[in-house]
Short mmCIF file of C-alpha atoms and ligand atoms in Angstrom, two decimals:
data_model
loop_
_atom_site.label_atom_id
_atom_site.label_comp_id
_atom_site.label_asym_id
_atom_site.label_seq_id
_atom_site.Cartn_x
_atom_site.Cartn_y
_atom_site.Cartn_z
CA MET A 28 120.23 109.90 -54.76
CA LYS A 29 117.02 110.71 -56.63
CA PHE A 30 116.58 106.89 -56.81
CA ILE A 31 117.09 106.76 -53.52
CA ASN A 32 114.03 109.11 -53.16
CA LEU A 33 111.88 107.51 -54.81
CA TYR A 34 112.18 104.91 -52.89
CA LEU A 35 111.75 106.32 -49.62
CA LEU A 36 108.85 108.12 -51.16
CA ALA A 37 107.52 104.72 -52.44
CA VAL A 38 108.32 103.11 -48.86
CA THR A 39 106.17 106.01 -47.13
CA THR A 40 103.24 105.31 -49.54
CA ILE A 41 103.07 102.00 -49.15
CA LEU A 42 102.94 102.00 -45.34
CA PHE A 43 100.23 105.77 -45.10
CA VAL A 44 97.86 103.76 -47.30
CA ASN A 45 98.18 100.77 -45.03
CA CYS A 46 98.01 102.59 -41.72
CA SER A 47 94.96 104.35 -42.74
CA SER A 48 93.33 101.66 -44.64
CA LYS A 49 93.75 99.26 -41.28
CA GLN A 50 92.32 102.10 -38.83
CA GLU A 51 90.63 100.39 -35.82
CA VAL A 52 87.16 100.19 -35.64
CA THR A 53 84.92 101.26 -32.88
CA THR A 54 81.69 100.75 -33.12
CA LEU A 55 78.93 98.18 -34.52
CA LYS A 56 77.43 100.45 -37.07
CA ASP A 57 81.51 101.41 -38.71
CA ALA A 58 82.19 97.89 -38.57
CA TYR A 59 80.04 96.83 -40.51
CA LYS A 60 78.80 99.47 -42.83
CA ASN A 61 79.50 97.97 -46.35
CA ASP A 62 77.62 94.80 -44.94
CA PHE A 63 74.11 95.75 -43.46
CA TYR A 64 72.52 97.66 -40.89
CA ILE A 65 72.88 97.54 -37.57
CA GLY A 66 69.37 98.59 -36.10
CA THR A 67 68.31 98.83 -32.53
CA ALA A 68 64.41 98.93 -31.47
CA LEU A 69 63.60 101.84 -29.58
CA SER A 70 60.97 102.28 -25.98
CA ALA A 71 58.95 105.38 -26.12
CA ASP A 72 61.65 106.48 -22.85
CA GLN A 73 64.67 106.33 -25.76
CA ILE A 74 61.94 108.13 -28.73
CA GLU A 75 61.71 111.20 -26.35
CA GLU A 76 65.25 110.74 -25.52
CA LYS A 77 65.30 111.05 -21.85
CA ASN A 78 68.41 109.47 -20.65
CA ILE A 79 70.87 111.02 -22.39
CA LYS A 80 73.62 108.13 -21.95
CA VAL A 81 71.69 105.71 -23.48
CA ASP A 82 71.13 107.94 -26.66
CA SER A 83 74.43 108.65 -27.08
CA LEU A 84 75.20 104.82 -26.76
CA ILE A 85 71.72 104.37 -29.80
CA GLN A 86 73.33 107.46 -32.01
CA LYS A 87 77.31 105.51 -31.64
CA GLU A 88 76.32 102.09 -32.39
CA PHE A 89 73.27 101.77 -34.67
CA ASN A 90 72.20 103.28 -38.58
CA ALA A 91 68.48 101.96 -38.29
CA ILE A 92 65.67 102.11 -36.30
CA THR A 93 62.60 99.94 -35.35
CA ALA A 94 59.92 101.37 -32.99
CA GLU A 95 59.24 98.64 -30.07
CA ASN A 96 56.55 99.10 -29.10
CA ILE A 97 54.61 102.76 -30.49
CA MET A 98 53.74 102.24 -33.75
CA LYS A 99 51.64 99.30 -33.13
CA SER A 100 48.47 99.49 -33.84
CA MET A 101 46.04 100.19 -30.35
CA PHE A 102 48.87 102.85 -29.81
CA THR A 103 48.83 104.11 -33.52
CA HIS A 104 44.77 103.65 -34.38
CA PRO A 105 43.40 103.81 -30.52
CA GLN A 106 40.07 104.44 -31.60
CA LYS A 107 38.03 103.71 -35.07
CA ASP A 108 38.22 107.65 -35.94
CA LYS A 109 40.74 108.41 -33.69
CA TYR A 110 44.77 107.99 -34.76
CA ASP A 111 48.11 108.74 -32.70
CA PHE A 112 51.01 109.59 -34.81
CA ALA A 113 52.67 112.44 -31.32
CA LEU A 114 55.09 109.18 -30.78
CA SER A 115 55.62 107.77 -34.37
CA ASP A 116 56.12 111.23 -35.52
CA LYS A 117 59.17 111.76 -32.69
CA PHE A 118 60.80 108.64 -33.90
CA VAL A 119 60.60 109.18 -37.39
CA ALA A 120 62.32 112.60 -37.23
CA TYR A 121 64.60 111.00 -34.63
CA GLY A 122 65.62 108.89 -37.29
CA GLU A 123 66.47 111.66 -39.42
CA LYS A 124 68.32 113.60 -37.29
CA ASN A 125 70.73 110.84 -37.06
CA LYS A 126 70.92 109.90 -40.55
CA MET A 127 69.39 106.61 -40.51
CA PHE A 128 67.24 104.14 -41.31
CA ILE A 129 63.87 103.82 -40.19
CA HIS A 130 61.63 100.85 -40.05
CA GLY A 131 58.33 100.38 -39.73
CA HIS A 132 57.56 97.97 -37.10
CA THR A 133 53.81 96.78 -37.28
CA LEU A 134 51.08 97.76 -39.84
CA ILE A 135 48.97 94.14 -39.73
CA TRP A 136 49.52 91.61 -36.63
CA HIS A 137 47.04 90.32 -34.28
CA SER A 138 48.62 91.08 -31.21
CA GLN A 139 48.52 94.36 -29.74
CA LEU A 140 45.34 95.64 -31.41
CA ALA A 141 43.06 98.26 -30.58
CA PRO A 142 40.13 96.29 -27.39
CA TRP A 143 38.06 98.15 -31.15
CA MET A 144 39.76 96.62 -33.82
CA GLU A 145 39.42 93.04 -32.18
CA LYS A 146 35.13 93.38 -32.61
CA ILE A 147 35.48 93.81 -36.03
CA ALA A 148 32.87 90.80 -37.65
CA ASP A 149 32.71 91.11 -40.83
CA SER A 150 34.59 91.23 -44.67
CA THR A 151 32.91 94.25 -45.47
CA GLU A 152 34.11 95.93 -41.67
CA MET A 153 37.35 94.56 -41.95
CA LYS A 154 38.53 95.60 -45.44
CA ALA A 155 37.35 98.90 -44.35
CA PHE A 156 39.82 99.32 -41.78
CA MET A 157 42.80 97.77 -44.15
CA LYS A 158 42.40 100.00 -46.12
CA ASP A 159 41.85 103.71 -43.67
CA HIS A 160 44.44 101.85 -41.32
CA ILE A 161 47.07 101.11 -44.10
CA THR A 162 46.63 103.66 -46.06
CA THR A 163 46.89 106.83 -43.80
CA ILE A 164 49.89 105.39 -41.64
CA VAL A 165 51.66 103.83 -44.56
CA SER A 166 50.90 107.57 -46.92
CA LYS A 167 52.01 109.56 -43.39
CA TYR A 168 55.49 108.71 -43.68
CA LYS A 169 55.75 108.20 -47.19
CA GLY A 170 59.34 108.17 -48.20
CA ARG A 171 60.55 108.28 -44.63
CA ILE A 172 60.27 104.84 -43.40
CA LYS A 173 62.11 103.01 -46.13
CA SER A 174 60.33 99.39 -45.06
CA TRP A 175 57.45 98.09 -43.68
CA ASP A 176 56.48 95.07 -41.46
CA VAL A 177 53.16 94.91 -43.74
CA VAL A 178 51.99 91.52 -42.14
CA ASN A 179 53.76 89.64 -38.66
CA GLU A 180 53.12 87.13 -37.14
CA ALA A 181 50.92 85.58 -39.50
CA LEU A 182 51.69 81.30 -38.97
CA ASN A 183 51.24 78.74 -36.44
CA GLU A 184 54.51 77.10 -35.45
CA ASP A 185 53.15 74.08 -38.07
CA GLY A 186 53.16 76.50 -40.84
CA THR A 187 49.33 76.88 -41.21
CA LEU A 188 47.49 79.98 -40.86
CA ARG A 189 47.65 81.44 -38.19
CA LYS A 190 42.90 81.99 -36.98
CA SER A 191 43.06 86.29 -36.25
CA VAL A 192 40.77 87.77 -36.70
CA PHE A 193 42.31 88.86 -39.96
CA LEU A 194 41.73 85.39 -41.21
CA ASN A 195 38.36 84.71 -39.38
CA THR A 196 36.68 87.66 -41.73
CA LEU A 197 38.27 87.51 -44.93
CA GLY A 198 40.20 84.20 -45.63
CA GLU A 199 43.82 84.02 -46.87
CA GLN A 200 43.33 86.97 -49.32
CA TYR A 201 43.91 89.69 -46.44
CA LEU A 202 47.58 89.28 -47.12
CA VAL A 203 47.38 90.10 -49.96
CA ASP A 204 45.07 92.73 -49.35
CA ALA A 205 47.90 94.25 -46.94
CA PHE A 206 50.52 94.23 -49.56
CA LYS A 207 48.48 95.57 -52.19
CA LEU A 208 47.51 98.88 -49.83
CA ALA A 209 50.80 99.32 -48.60
CA GLU A 210 52.24 99.43 -51.66
CA LYS A 211 50.37 101.81 -53.47
CA ALA A 212 50.40 103.67 -50.53
CA ASP A 213 53.89 104.27 -51.12
CA PRO A 214 55.49 102.36 -53.75
CA LYS A 215 58.87 102.65 -52.94
CA ALA A 216 58.64 101.46 -49.13
CA GLU A 217 59.93 98.69 -48.86
CA LEU A 218 57.56 95.62 -47.81
CA TYR A 219 57.89 92.70 -45.10
CA TYR A 220 56.57 89.33 -43.99
CA ASN A 221 57.91 89.08 -40.46
CA ASP A 222 57.54 86.27 -38.04
CA TYR A 223 59.01 83.86 -35.75
CA ASN A 224 60.39 80.68 -35.52
CA ILE A 225 60.50 81.03 -39.53
CA GLU A 226 63.96 79.34 -39.49
CA GLU A 227 61.94 76.33 -38.39
CA PRO A 228 61.40 73.95 -41.57
CA ALA A 229 57.99 73.17 -41.00
CA LYS A 230 57.08 77.32 -40.26
CA ARG A 231 59.83 78.21 -42.87
CA ALA A 232 57.56 76.10 -45.29
CA GLY A 233 54.16 78.35 -44.11
CA ALA A 234 55.72 81.43 -44.46
CA ILE A 235 57.20 80.23 -48.23
CA ALA A 236 54.06 79.30 -49.22
CA LEU A 237 52.30 82.09 -48.16
CA ILE A 238 55.22 85.02 -49.50
CA LYS A 239 54.64 82.73 -53.13
CA LYS A 240 50.97 83.35 -52.71
CA ILE A 241 51.22 86.93 -52.04
CA LYS A 242 53.61 87.50 -55.12
CA GLU A 243 51.29 85.55 -57.09
CA ALA A 244 48.50 86.80 -56.70
CA GLY A 245 49.94 90.60 -58.15
CA GLY A 246 51.22 91.46 -54.66
CA LYS A 247 54.79 92.72 -53.90
CA VAL A 248 56.66 91.43 -51.11
CA ASP A 249 60.56 92.79 -50.59
CA GLY A 250 61.33 90.64 -48.25
CA VAL A 251 60.68 88.31 -45.41
CA GLY A 252 61.56 89.66 -41.27
CA ILE A 253 63.27 86.25 -39.71
CA GLN A 254 62.92 87.73 -35.65
CA GLY A 255 65.93 86.18 -34.85
CA HIS A 256 64.31 85.62 -30.44
CA TRP A 257 66.97 82.85 -30.22
CA ARG A 258 68.73 80.28 -27.18
CA LEU A 259 72.04 79.68 -26.86
CA GLN A 260 72.15 76.58 -28.28
CA SER A 261 68.85 76.46 -30.97
CA PRO A 262 68.05 77.35 -33.78
CA SER A 263 70.89 75.75 -35.56
CA LEU A 264 73.82 77.59 -38.07
CA GLU A 265 72.29 74.95 -40.51
CA GLU A 266 68.85 76.18 -40.55
CA ILE A 267 69.04 80.00 -40.22
CA GLU A 268 71.74 79.43 -43.09
CA LYS A 269 69.22 77.06 -45.10
CA SER A 270 66.56 79.29 -43.99
CA ILE A 271 68.39 82.51 -45.68
CA LEU A 272 69.42 80.76 -49.06
CA GLU A 273 65.50 79.48 -49.00
CA TYR A 274 63.86 83.00 -48.56
CA SER A 275 66.10 84.55 -50.95
CA ALA A 276 65.93 82.06 -53.80
CA LEU A 277 62.51 83.81 -53.34
CA GLY A 278 63.95 86.73 -54.50
CA ILE A 279 63.50 88.84 -51.45
CA LYS A 280 65.94 89.97 -48.99
CA VAL A 281 66.37 88.70 -45.19
CA ALA A 282 66.23 90.61 -42.44
CA PHE A 283 67.12 89.81 -39.06
CA THR A 284 64.88 91.91 -37.30
CA GLU A 285 64.46 91.16 -33.37
CA LEU A 286 67.68 89.52 -32.38
CA ASP A 287 68.48 88.50 -28.96
CA ILE A 288 69.94 85.25 -27.76
CA THR A 289 68.11 84.15 -24.04
CA VAL A 290 70.33 82.54 -21.68
CA LEU A 291 67.52 81.84 -18.97
CA PRO A 292 65.99 78.38 -18.81
CA ASN A 293 62.74 78.34 -20.25
CA PRO A 294 60.01 76.41 -18.36
CA TRP A 295 58.64 75.44 -21.91
CA ASP A 296 61.88 72.72 -22.49
CA LEU A 297 61.17 71.51 -18.62
CA LYS A 298 59.94 68.19 -19.23
CA GLY A 299 56.83 67.85 -17.27
CA ALA A 300 56.03 71.33 -16.26
CA ASP A 301 53.32 73.04 -16.75
CA VAL A 302 52.91 76.02 -18.69
CA ASN A 303 50.39 77.28 -16.30
CA GLN A 304 52.27 76.35 -12.76
CA ASN A 305 54.20 80.05 -11.62
CA PHE A 306 57.77 79.79 -12.06
CA GLU A 307 57.45 83.91 -10.48
CA GLY A 308 60.40 84.32 -7.92
CA SER A 309 61.60 80.45 -8.88
CA ALA A 310 65.06 80.84 -7.90
CA LYS A 311 65.89 77.79 -9.90
CA MET A 312 64.28 79.65 -13.60
CA ASN A 313 65.87 82.81 -12.37
CA PRO A 314 69.38 80.91 -11.80
CA TYR A 315 71.32 84.17 -12.49
CA PRO A 316 70.21 87.31 -10.57
CA LYS A 317 72.66 89.41 -9.51
CA THR A 318 75.44 88.64 -12.86
CA LEU A 319 76.19 86.64 -15.38
CA PRO A 320 79.05 83.65 -14.84
CA ASP A 321 82.07 83.97 -17.28
CA SER A 322 81.62 80.73 -18.54
CA VAL A 323 77.33 81.99 -19.89
CA GLN A 324 79.30 85.01 -21.05
CA THR A 325 81.60 83.36 -23.39
CA GLN A 326 78.74 80.93 -24.07
CA LEU A 327 76.61 83.84 -25.47
CA ALA A 328 79.64 85.94 -26.53
CA ALA A 329 80.89 82.70 -29.04
CA ARG A 330 77.00 82.28 -29.94
CA TYR A 331 76.88 85.66 -31.75
CA ALA A 332 80.42 85.54 -32.89
CA SER A 333 78.87 82.57 -34.60
CA ILE A 334 76.05 84.31 -35.68
CA PHE A 335 77.56 86.85 -37.72
CA LYS A 336 80.21 85.54 -39.02
CA LEU A 337 76.58 83.21 -40.71
CA PHE A 338 75.37 86.86 -41.28
CA LEU A 339 78.22 87.97 -42.74
CA LYS A 340 79.10 84.92 -45.54
CA HIS A 341 75.52 86.05 -46.29
CA LYS A 342 76.28 88.71 -46.59
CA ASP A 343 74.79 90.12 -49.89
CA LYS A 344 71.24 88.42 -49.25
CA ILE A 345 70.70 90.35 -45.87
CA SER A 346 69.23 93.75 -45.19
CA ARG A 347 69.57 94.72 -42.11
CA VAL A 348 70.10 93.10 -38.61
CA THR A 349 68.54 95.13 -35.68
CA PHE A 350 68.93 94.02 -31.43
CA TRP A 351 65.25 93.68 -29.98
CA GLY A 352 66.93 96.68 -27.31
CA VAL A 353 69.32 98.88 -26.79
CA TYR A 354 71.35 97.14 -23.62
CA ASP A 355 70.17 94.44 -21.08
CA LYS A 356 67.83 96.13 -18.72
CA GLN A 357 65.20 96.73 -21.72
CA SER A 358 64.61 93.47 -22.50
CA TRP A 359 61.27 92.03 -22.79
CA LEU A 360 63.24 88.53 -22.15
CA ASN A 361 63.65 90.10 -18.05
CA ASP A 362 59.25 89.33 -18.41
CA TRP A 363 59.00 87.00 -20.41
CA PRO A 364 57.97 84.10 -20.27
CA ILE A 365 58.19 84.65 -17.19
CA LYS A 366 58.01 87.83 -15.17
CA GLY A 367 60.72 89.76 -13.19
CA ARG A 368 63.84 88.47 -14.36
CA THR A 369 67.60 88.97 -14.77
CA ASN A 370 68.16 87.80 -18.45
CA TYR A 371 71.10 89.10 -20.56
CA PRO A 372 70.12 88.97 -24.18
CA LEU A 373 72.12 91.27 -25.58
CA PRO A 374 75.71 93.03 -26.56
CA PHE A 375 75.01 95.93 -23.44
CA ASP A 376 74.53 94.95 -20.32
CA VAL A 377 72.83 97.05 -18.37
CA ASN A 378 75.10 99.46 -17.29
CA LEU A 379 74.88 100.06 -20.72
CA GLU A 380 79.36 98.60 -20.91
CA HIS A 381 79.34 96.28 -24.07
CA LYS A 382 79.40 92.93 -22.67
CA PRO A 383 82.22 90.30 -24.24
CA ALA A 384 78.81 89.60 -27.04
CA TYR A 385 79.51 92.83 -28.45
CA ASP A 386 83.71 92.43 -28.43
CA SER A 387 83.25 89.36 -30.60
CA ILE A 388 80.84 90.55 -33.10
CA LEU A 389 83.22 93.54 -33.65
CA LYS A 390 86.40 91.35 -33.52
CA LEU A 391 84.95 89.26 -36.47
CA LYS A 392 85.28 92.91 -38.72
CA LYS A 393 88.19 93.73 -37.71
CA THR A 394 89.52 96.46 -40.04
CA VAL A 395 87.14 98.54 -42.08
CA GLU A 396 87.87 97.91 -45.53
O1 G3I B 19 53.03 100.71 -21.07
C1 G3I B 19 53.20 99.75 -19.80
C2 G3I B 19 53.38 100.09 -18.56
O2 G3I B 19 52.90 101.43 -18.60
C3 G3I B 19 53.56 99.77 -17.57
O3 G3I B 19 54.00 100.14 -16.19
C4 G3I B 19 53.79 98.03 -17.24
C5 G3I B 19 54.37 96.55 -16.94
O4 G3I B 19 53.89 96.02 -17.32
O5 G3I B 19 53.65 97.98 -18.86
C6 G3I B 19 54.17 98.54 -20.21
O6 G3I B 19 53.50 97.68 -21.43
C7 G3I B 19 54.10 96.58 -21.09
C8 G3I B 19 54.29 97.02 -22.93
O7 G3I B 19 55.16 95.88 -22.97
C9 G3I B 19 56.18 98.21 -23.08
O8 G3I B 19 56.94 97.72 -22.02
C10 G3I B 19 52.95 96.10 -21.45
O9 G3I B 19 52.86 95.31 -20.62
C11 G3I B 19 53.72 94.71 -22.68
O10 G3I B 19 52.90 93.25 -22.74
C12 G3I B 19 54.84 94.64 -23.58
O11 G3I B 19 55.64 94.12 -24.11
C13 G3I B 19 55.95 94.16 -25.34
C14 G3I B 19 55.72 92.55 -26.80
O12 G3I B 19 56.00 92.99 -27.56
C15 G3I B 19 53.85 92.65 -26.51
O13 G3I B 19 52.86 91.42 -27.61
C16 G3I B 19 57.57 93.94 -25.93
O14 G3I B 19 57.85 95.50 -24.90
C17 G3I B 19 57.37 93.83 -26.85
O15 G3I B 19 59.23 93.97 -26.68
C18 G3I B 19 57.67 92.83 -28.15
O16 G3I B 19 58.30 92.42 -28.96
C19 G3I B 19 57.32 92.50 -29.82
C20 G3I B 19 57.43 92.48 -31.54
O17 G3I B 19 56.66 93.47 -31.15
C21 G3I B 19 57.00 91.07 -31.92
N1 G3I B 19 57.37 89.96 -32.30
C22 G3I B 19 57.65 89.50 -30.82
C23 G3I B 19 58.82 90.96 -29.53
C24 G3I B 19 59.20 90.32 -28.49
O18 G3I B 19 57.20 89.47 -27.83
#
């Protein structure tokens, strides 16, 4: 009798342990909690919690946030002697309130500069600007913003340095200076170089050379941000994997910082297409204005699944995967490279419903480990 009781106890225990460890996962952040952060980019309205439904989706699905626009220099530093932190304070408070990993985007970027910055013409003035700008912003959020895109998009497609206002005034030393200033302002913050298309061979070689140079000159680079503005067919998984391996071989973390996948035709891919031609309102260039056909929906789901499968294979090298937006309605890809189209690049649709792409990402992690 005693033996039977012990046997029953053992069977029940095994069943109980199995059931509780095989708990069904229901959200992206829970599913991937042991692998890497799952982030999203917030618009100003989302930071201000203007829509309850959007807000509850953000809190449910994501554990890392980036500001899509409001921390760019034209907003935080509109005049030489004037900073505006009203929205970035709210952004950081939002992340803290919801126990999210907070990423800063971005400190040194040639685009979305305040007009006064574009007029800086000599090295003394530019050095003073960089010191003031980086020190003020990074110190303000010291210990709260956990990682920064210190330099954003410094490279051309062929891997050479972009002729920005920073390069023109300071030469390539500006890259080293930026990382040194950021480290000084918050020694514990993780510092990233962030760019698009740096999974492509030529640009990747440029990014690797750039990161090596900064490190050799004494700058602290903790990671590379591969933006991940991708398409259904490209880049290949092979190039993405090579990139993960080659960047992490530099002793840095790899983050996918602005992930989205366009399903629309690109004017540059059309033979003989003149990019300056006006494609706005063209049905050919906006093929799914109302709904995405099932066949394309399935392709998008398969593409996301294969990408996340690769990310999981290299989870030890990946710190964060951030989608560039919460849902399709908000995506910048509705207005670029052609204004006013309907694109479907994210896992949540225009009504905040999850798409087959979402299910395919979740399916890779059926159970909580
Ligand atoms: O705020 C105005 C609004 O008042 C006005 O009604 C509207 C009319 O078009 O424009 C609004 O500003 C737009 C802003 O996004 C906010 O939606 C700007 O025109 C538009 O240029 C701006 O685009 C942003 C873009 O960066 C600027 O370069 C996108 O939202 C943002 O997603 C995009 O993000 C960049 C990353 O920072 C860096 N990597 C590439 C990525 C995609 O371009």
